[in-house]
mmCIF file of C-alpha atoms in Angstrom:
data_model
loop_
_atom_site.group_PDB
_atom_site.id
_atom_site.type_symbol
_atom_site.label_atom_id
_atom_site.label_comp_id
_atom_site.label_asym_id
_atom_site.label_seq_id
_atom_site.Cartn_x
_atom_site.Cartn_y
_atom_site.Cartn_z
ATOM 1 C CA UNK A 28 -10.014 2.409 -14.687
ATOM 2 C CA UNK A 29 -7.841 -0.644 -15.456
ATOM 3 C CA UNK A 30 -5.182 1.511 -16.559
ATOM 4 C CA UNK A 31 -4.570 3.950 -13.488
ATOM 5 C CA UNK A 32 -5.036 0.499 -11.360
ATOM 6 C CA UNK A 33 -1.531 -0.160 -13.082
ATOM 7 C CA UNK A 34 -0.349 3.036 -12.550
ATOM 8 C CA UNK A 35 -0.770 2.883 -8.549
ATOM 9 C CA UNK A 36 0.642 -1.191 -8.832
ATOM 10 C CA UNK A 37 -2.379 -2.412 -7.041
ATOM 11 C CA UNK A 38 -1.127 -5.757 -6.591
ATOM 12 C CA UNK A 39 1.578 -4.275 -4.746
ATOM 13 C CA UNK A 40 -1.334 -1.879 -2.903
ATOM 14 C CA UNK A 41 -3.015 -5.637 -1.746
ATOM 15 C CA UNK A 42 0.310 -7.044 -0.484
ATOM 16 C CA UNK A 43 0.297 -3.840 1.225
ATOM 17 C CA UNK A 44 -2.959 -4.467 3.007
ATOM 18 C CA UNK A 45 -2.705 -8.318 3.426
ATOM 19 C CA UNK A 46 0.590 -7.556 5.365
ATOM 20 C CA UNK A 47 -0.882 -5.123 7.731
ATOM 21 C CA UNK A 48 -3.703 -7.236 8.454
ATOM 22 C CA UNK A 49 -1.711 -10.004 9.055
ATOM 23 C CA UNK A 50 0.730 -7.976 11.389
ATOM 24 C CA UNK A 51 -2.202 -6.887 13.554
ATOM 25 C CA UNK A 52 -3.953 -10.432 13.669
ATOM 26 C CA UNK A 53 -1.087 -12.582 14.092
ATOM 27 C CA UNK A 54 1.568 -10.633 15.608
ATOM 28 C CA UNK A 55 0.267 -8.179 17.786
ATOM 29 C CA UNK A 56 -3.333 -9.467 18.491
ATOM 30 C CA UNK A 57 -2.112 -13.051 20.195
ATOM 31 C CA UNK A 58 0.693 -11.654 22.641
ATOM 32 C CA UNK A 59 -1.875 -9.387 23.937
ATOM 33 C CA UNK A 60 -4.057 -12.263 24.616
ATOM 34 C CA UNK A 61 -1.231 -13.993 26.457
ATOM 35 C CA UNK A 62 -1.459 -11.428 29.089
ATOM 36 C CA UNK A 63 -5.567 -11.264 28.881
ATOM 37 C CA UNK A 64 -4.862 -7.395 27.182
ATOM 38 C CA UNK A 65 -7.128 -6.960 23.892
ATOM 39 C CA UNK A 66 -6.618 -4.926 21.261
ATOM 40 C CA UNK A 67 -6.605 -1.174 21.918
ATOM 41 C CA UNK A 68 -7.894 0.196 18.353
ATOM 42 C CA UNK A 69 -10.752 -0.837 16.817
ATOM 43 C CA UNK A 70 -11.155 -2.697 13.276
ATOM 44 C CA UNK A 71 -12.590 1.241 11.642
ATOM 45 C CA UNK A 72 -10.040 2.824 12.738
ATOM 46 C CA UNK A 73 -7.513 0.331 12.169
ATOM 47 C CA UNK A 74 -8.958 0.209 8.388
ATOM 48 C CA UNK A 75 -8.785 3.883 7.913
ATOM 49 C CA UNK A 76 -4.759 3.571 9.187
ATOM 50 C CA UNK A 77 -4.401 0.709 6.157
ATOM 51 C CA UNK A 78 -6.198 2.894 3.674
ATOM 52 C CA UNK A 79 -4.127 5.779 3.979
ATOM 53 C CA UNK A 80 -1.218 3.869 3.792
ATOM 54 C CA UNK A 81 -2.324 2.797 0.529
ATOM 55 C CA UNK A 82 -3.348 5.687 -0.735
ATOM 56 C CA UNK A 83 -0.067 7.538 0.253
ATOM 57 C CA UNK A 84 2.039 4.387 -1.379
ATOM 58 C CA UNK A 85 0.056 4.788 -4.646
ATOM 59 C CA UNK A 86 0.653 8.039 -4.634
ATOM 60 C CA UNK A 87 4.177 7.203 -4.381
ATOM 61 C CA UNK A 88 3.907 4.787 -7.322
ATOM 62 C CA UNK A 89 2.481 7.456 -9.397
ATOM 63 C CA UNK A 90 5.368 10.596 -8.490
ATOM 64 C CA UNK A 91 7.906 8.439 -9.186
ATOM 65 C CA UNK A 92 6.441 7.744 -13.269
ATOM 66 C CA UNK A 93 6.120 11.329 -13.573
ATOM 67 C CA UNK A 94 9.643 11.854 -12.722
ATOM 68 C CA UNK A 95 10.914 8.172 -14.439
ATOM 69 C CA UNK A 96 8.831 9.348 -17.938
ATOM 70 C CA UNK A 97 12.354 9.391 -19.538
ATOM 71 C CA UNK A 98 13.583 6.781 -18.144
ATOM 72 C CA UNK A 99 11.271 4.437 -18.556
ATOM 73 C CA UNK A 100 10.998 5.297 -21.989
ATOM 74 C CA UNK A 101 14.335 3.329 -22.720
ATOM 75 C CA UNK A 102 13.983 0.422 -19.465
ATOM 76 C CA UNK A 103 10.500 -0.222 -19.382
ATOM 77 C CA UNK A 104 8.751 1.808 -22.854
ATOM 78 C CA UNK A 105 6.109 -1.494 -23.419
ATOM 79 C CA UNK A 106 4.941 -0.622 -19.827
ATOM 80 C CA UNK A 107 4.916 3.084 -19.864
ATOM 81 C CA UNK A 108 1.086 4.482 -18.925
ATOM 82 C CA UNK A 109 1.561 8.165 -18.284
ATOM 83 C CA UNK A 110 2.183 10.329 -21.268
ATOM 84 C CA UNK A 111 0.564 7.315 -23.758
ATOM 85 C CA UNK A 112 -2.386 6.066 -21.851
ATOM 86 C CA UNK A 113 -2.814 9.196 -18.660
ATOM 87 C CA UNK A 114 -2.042 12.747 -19.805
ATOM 88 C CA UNK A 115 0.848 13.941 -17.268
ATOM 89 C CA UNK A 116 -1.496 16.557 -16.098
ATOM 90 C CA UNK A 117 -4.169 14.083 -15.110
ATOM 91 C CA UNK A 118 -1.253 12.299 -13.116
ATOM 92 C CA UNK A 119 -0.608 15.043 -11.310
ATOM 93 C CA UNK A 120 -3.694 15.330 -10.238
ATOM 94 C CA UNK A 121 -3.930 12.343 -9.281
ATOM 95 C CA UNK A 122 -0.952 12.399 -7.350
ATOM 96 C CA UNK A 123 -1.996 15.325 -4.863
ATOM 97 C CA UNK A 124 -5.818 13.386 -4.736
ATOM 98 C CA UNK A 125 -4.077 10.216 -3.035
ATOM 99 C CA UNK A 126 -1.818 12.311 -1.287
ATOM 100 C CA UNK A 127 -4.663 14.736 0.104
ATOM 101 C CA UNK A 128 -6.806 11.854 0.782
ATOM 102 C CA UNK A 129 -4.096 10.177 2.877
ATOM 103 C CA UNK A 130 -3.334 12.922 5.165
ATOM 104 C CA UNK A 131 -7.089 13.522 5.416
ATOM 105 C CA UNK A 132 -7.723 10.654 6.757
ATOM 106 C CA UNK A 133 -4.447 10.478 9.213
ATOM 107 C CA UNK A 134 -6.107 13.850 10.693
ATOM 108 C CA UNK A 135 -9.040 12.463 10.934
ATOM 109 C CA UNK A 136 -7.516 9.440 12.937
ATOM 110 C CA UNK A 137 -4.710 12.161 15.176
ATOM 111 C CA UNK A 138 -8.019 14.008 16.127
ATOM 112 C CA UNK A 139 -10.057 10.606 17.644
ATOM 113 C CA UNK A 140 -6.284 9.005 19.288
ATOM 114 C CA UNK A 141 -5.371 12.571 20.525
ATOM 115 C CA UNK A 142 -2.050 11.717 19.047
ATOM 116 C CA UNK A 143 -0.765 13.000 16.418
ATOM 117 C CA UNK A 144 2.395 11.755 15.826
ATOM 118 C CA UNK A 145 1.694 9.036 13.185
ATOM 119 C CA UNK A 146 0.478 12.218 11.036
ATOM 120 C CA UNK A 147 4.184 13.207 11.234
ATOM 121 C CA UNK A 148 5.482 9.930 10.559
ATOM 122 C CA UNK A 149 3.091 9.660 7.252
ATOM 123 C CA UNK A 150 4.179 13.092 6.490
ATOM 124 C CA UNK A 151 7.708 12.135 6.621
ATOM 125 C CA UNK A 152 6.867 8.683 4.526
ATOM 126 C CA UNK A 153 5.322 11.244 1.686
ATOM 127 C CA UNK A 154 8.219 13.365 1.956
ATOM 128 C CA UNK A 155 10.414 10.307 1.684
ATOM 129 C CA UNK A 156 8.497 9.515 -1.810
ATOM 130 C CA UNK A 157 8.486 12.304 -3.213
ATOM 131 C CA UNK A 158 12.328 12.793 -2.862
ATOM 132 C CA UNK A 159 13.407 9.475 -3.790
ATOM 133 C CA UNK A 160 11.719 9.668 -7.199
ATOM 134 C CA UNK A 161 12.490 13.346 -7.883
ATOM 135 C CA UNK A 162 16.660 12.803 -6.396
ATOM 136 C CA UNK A 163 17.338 9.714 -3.975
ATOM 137 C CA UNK A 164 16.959 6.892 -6.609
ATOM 138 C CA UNK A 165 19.797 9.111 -8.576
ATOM 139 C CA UNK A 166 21.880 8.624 -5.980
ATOM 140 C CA UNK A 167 24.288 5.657 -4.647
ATOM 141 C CA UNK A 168 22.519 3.145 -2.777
ATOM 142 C CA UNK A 169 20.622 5.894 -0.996
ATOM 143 C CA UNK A 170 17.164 5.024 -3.113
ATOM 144 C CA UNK A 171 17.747 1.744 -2.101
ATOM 145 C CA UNK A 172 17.717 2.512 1.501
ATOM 146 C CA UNK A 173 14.411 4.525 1.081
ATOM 147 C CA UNK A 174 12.735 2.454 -0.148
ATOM 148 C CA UNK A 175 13.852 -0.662 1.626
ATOM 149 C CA UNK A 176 12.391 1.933 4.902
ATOM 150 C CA UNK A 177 8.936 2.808 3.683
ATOM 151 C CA UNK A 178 8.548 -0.641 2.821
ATOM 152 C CA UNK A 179 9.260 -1.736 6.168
ATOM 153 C CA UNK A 180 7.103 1.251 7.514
ATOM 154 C CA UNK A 181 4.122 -0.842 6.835
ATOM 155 C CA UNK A 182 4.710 -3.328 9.252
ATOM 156 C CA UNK A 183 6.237 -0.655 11.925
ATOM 157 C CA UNK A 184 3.309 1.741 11.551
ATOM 158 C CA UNK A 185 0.874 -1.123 12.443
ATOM 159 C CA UNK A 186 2.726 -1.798 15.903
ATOM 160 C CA UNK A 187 2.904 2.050 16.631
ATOM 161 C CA UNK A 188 -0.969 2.351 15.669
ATOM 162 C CA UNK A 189 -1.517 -0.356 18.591
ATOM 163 C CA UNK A 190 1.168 0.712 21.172
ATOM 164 C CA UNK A 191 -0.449 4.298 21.118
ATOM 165 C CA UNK A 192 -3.783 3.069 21.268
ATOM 166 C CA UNK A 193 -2.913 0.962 24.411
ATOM 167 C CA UNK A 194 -1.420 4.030 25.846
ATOM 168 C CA UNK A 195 -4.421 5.963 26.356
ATOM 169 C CA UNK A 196 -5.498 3.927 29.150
ATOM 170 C CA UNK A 197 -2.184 3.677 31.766
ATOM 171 C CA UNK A 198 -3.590 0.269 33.818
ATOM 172 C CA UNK A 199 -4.230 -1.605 30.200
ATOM 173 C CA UNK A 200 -0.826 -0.383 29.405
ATOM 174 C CA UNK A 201 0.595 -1.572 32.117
ATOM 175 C CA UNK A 202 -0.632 -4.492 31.663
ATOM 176 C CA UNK A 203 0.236 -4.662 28.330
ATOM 177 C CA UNK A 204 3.816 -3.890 28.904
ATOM 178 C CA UNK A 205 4.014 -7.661 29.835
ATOM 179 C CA UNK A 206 3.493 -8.443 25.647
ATOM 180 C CA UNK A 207 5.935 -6.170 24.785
ATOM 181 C CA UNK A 208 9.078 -8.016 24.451
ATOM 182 C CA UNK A 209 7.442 -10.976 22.790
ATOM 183 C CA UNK A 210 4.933 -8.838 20.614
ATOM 184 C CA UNK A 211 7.665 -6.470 19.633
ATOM 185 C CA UNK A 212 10.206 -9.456 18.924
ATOM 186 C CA UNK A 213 7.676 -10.633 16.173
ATOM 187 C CA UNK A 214 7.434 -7.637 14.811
ATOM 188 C CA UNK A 215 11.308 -6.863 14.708
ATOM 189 C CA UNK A 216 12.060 -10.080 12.673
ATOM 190 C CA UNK A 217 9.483 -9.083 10.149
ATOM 191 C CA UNK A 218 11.053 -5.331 9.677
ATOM 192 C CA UNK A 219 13.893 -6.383 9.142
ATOM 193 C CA UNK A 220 13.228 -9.010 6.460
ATOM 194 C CA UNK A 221 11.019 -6.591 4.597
ATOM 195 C CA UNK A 222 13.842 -4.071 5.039
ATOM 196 C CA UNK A 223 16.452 -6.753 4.102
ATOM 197 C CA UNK A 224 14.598 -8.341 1.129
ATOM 198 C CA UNK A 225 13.721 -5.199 -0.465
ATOM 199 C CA UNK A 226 17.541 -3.903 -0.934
ATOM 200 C CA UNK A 227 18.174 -6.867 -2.432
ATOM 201 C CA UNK A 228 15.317 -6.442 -5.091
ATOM 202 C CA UNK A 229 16.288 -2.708 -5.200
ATOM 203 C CA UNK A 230 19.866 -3.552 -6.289
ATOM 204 C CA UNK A 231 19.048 -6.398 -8.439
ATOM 205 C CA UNK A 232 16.700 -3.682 -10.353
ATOM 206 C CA UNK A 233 19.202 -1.080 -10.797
ATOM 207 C CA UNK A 234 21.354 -3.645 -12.575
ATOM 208 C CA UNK A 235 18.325 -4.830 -14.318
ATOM 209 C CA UNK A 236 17.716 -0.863 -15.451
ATOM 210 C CA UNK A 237 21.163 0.284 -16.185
ATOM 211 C CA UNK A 238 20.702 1.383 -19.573
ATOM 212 C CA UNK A 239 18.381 3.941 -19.113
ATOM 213 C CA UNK A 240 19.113 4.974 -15.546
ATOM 214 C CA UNK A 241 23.031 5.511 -17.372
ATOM 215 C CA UNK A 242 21.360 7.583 -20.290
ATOM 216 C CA UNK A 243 19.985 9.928 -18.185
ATOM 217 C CA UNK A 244 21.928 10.921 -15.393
ATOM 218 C CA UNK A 245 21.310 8.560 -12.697
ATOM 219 C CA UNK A 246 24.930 7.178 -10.825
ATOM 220 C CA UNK A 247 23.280 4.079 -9.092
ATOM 221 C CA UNK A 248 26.045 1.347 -7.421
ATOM 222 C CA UNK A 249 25.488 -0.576 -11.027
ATOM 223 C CA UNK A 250 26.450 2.809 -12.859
ATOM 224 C CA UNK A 251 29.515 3.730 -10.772
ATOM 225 C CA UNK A 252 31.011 0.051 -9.646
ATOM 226 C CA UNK A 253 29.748 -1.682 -12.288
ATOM 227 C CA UNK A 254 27.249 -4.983 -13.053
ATOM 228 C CA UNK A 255 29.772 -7.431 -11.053
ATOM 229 C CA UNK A 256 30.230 -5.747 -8.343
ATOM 230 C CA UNK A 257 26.412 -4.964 -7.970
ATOM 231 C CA UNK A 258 25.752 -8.603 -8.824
ATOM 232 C CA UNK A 259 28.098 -9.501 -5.998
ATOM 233 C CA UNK A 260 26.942 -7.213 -3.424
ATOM 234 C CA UNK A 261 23.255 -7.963 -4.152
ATOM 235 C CA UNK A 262 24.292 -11.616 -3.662
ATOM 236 C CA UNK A 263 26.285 -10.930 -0.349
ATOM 237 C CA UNK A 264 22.754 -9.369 0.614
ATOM 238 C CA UNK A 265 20.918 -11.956 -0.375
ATOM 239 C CA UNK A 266 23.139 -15.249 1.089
ATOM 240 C CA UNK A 267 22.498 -12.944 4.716
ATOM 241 C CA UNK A 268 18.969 -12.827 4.145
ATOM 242 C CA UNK A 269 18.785 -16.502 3.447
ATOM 243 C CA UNK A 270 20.807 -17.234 6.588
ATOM 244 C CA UNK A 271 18.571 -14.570 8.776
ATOM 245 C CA UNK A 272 15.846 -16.978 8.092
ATOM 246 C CA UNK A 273 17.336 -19.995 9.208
ATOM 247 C CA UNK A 274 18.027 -18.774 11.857
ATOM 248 C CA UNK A 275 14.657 -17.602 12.536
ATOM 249 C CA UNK A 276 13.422 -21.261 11.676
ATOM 250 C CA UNK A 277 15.872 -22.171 13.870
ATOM 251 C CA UNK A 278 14.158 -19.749 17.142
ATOM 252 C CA UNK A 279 10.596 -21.063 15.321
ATOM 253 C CA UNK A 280 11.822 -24.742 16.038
ATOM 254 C CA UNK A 281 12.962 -24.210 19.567
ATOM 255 C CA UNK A 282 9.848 -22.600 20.620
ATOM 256 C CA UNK A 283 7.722 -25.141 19.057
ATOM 257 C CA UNK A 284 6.277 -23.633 16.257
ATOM 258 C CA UNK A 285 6.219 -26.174 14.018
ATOM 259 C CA UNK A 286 3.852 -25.065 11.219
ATOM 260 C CA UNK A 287 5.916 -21.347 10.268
ATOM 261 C CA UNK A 288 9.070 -23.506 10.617
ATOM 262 C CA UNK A 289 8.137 -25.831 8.073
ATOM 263 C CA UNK A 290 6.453 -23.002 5.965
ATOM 264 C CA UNK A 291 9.723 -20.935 5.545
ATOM 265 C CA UNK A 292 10.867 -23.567 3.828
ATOM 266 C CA UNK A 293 8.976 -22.425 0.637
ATOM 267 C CA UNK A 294 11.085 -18.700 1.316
ATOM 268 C CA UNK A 295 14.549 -20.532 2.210
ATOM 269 C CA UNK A 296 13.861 -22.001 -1.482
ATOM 270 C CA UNK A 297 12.928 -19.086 -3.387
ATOM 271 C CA UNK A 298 16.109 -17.608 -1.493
ATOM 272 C CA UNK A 299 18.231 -20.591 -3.217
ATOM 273 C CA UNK A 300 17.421 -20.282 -6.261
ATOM 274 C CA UNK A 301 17.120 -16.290 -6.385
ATOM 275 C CA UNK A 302 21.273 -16.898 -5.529
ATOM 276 C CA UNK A 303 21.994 -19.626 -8.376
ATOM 277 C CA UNK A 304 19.984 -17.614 -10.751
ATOM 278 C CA UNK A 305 21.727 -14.208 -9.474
ATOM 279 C CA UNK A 306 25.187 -15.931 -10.040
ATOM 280 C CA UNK A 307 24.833 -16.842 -13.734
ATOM 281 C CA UNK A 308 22.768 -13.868 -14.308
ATOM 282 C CA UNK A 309 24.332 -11.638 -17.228
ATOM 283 C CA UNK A 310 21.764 -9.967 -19.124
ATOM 284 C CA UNK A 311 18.931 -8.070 -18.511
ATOM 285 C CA UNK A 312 16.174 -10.639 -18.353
ATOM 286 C CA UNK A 313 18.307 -13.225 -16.038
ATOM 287 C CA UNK A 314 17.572 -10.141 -13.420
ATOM 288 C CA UNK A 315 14.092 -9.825 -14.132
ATOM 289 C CA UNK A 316 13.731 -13.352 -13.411
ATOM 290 C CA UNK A 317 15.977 -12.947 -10.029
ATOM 291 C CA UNK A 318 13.422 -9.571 -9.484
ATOM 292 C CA UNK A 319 10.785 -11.958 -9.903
ATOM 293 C CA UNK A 320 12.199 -14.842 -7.708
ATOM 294 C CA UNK A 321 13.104 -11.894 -4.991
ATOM 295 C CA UNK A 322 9.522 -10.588 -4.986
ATOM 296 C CA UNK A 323 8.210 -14.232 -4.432
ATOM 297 C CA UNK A 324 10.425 -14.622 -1.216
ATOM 298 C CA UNK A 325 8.976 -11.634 -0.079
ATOM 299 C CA UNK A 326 5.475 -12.718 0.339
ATOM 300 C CA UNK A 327 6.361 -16.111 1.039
ATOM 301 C CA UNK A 328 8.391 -14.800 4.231
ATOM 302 C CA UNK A 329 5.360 -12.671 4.907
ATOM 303 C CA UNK A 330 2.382 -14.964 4.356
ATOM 304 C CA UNK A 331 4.346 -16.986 6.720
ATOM 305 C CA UNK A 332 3.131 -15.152 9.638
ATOM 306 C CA UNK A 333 -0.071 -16.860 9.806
ATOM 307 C CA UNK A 334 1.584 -19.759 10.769
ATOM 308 C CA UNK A 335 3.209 -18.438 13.639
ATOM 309 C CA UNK A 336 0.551 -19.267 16.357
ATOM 310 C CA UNK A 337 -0.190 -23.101 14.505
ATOM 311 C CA UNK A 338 1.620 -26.020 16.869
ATOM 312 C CA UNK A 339 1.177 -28.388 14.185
#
């Protein structure tokens, strides 16, 4: 059991979770109170939504070690489960279960909001998985960019959930129409930092796994421009990141909201010293470590969220 909870990265699975929790409680749940609107879906439902994202992301996880078996064999062989510790057969399996379970479930959910266009859009997301481990992360930048937009799916899925929800009755929409700017303002900033931070991560990783990615095929930016050039554009990334969230500290500050300002503080540091690390870095562990300090600054900017509707 402890094994295939590696395989599907469930720490990554609860950040997952946390997130979309914390989008629905903190930045969709208190506009709609603003304008005396409550939440459309209910907590079930809204649970079922977060499990088959989860389920559909570990199945993700587990696709792309099938198709990285070689790979990691050279980049990451003390980590490697599938082929030592899962027969590739069982992780097949396993892939379609999660997979199966996932769009069960989204049915399930498209039948009760007589909507069914978040079915398509987790459709798409599996779709999206599947060929960025089997071709995408091959090519130039373009894993990076899928990636970076399933991860920020999680957040964007969560606002769609409610938005169609609130649709099926037109005077609560209308009513909720009023939240929209605000609601969907919060939610914008929060997209695009997950988007942001995780093409930074993405190209700081493809640096960090040149050797094998090289050995077997892959052109990545490292592979075809080389480490500096990676290292600088991952640090051009990464200096616009840091200044994105000063200046949302900056909108935090002028609208009062003085507990997330002081909060992404503890992200605006991480950011820092992800940079001075990512300068000097020149072997493969100095971008583990920058991985490491990137990953970090991701849930810091997250977990930040619950401090958005704290005054003090």
């Amino acid at each position: 059991m402890v094994t295939y909870l590696k395989l599907i990265r469930w720490p990554n699975l609860l950040i997952m979770a946390i997130t979309m929790f914390l989008v629905r409680f903190y930045l969709i749940k208190p506009p709609l109170e603003m304008v005396d609107v409550a939440l459309a879906s209910d907590i079930l439902s809204f649970t079922l939504l977060v499990l088959a994202m989860l389920l559909m992301s570990a199945g993700g996880y587990v696709i792309n070690d099938i198709f990285d078996m070689d790979i990691d064999s050279v980049n990451h062989s003390e980590k490697m489960i599938i082929g030592r510790s899962i027969k590739l057969s069982a992780a097949k399996l396993l892939y379609w279960i999660l997979n199966l379970a996932a769009l069960g479930i989204m049915i399930f959910l498209s039948i009760t909001m007589a909507n069914w266009q978040l079915l398509i859009i987790m459709v798409m997301l599996a779709g999206l998985l599947w060929f960025y481990s089997e071709r995408y992360k091959r090519q130039i930048l373009v894993g990076n960019l899928v990636v970076a937009f399933v991860a920020s799916a999680g957040i964007t899925i969560v606002w769609l959930f409610e938005f169609f929800n609130l649709q099926k009755d037109t005077s609560v929409f209308v009513e909720a129409t009023r939240a929209m700017p605000l609601m969907s303002g919060l939610v914008f900033a929060y997209v695009l930092f997950a988007f942001l931070s995780t093409i930074v991560r993405e190209v700081v990783k493809d640096i960090e796994d040149m050797e094998g990615d090289q050995r077997f095929g892959c052109r990545t930016f490292p592979i075809v421009y080389g480490e500096v050039p990676s290292r600088n554009l991952a640090a051009g990334l990464l200096i616009i990141l840091i200044i994105m969230i000063g200046f949302w500290q900056y909108i935090l500050f002028l609208k009062d909201m003085k507990s997330a300002f002081s909060v992404l503080f503890i992200a605006l540091g991480i950011g820092i010293a992800a940079l001075i690390r990512l300068a000097f870095s020149d072997k493969k562990e100095h971008y583990t470590t920058v991985s490491a300090l990137l990953k970090l600054l991701m849930l810091a900017g997250i977990l930040s969220i619950v401090f958005l509707n704290q005054n003090s």
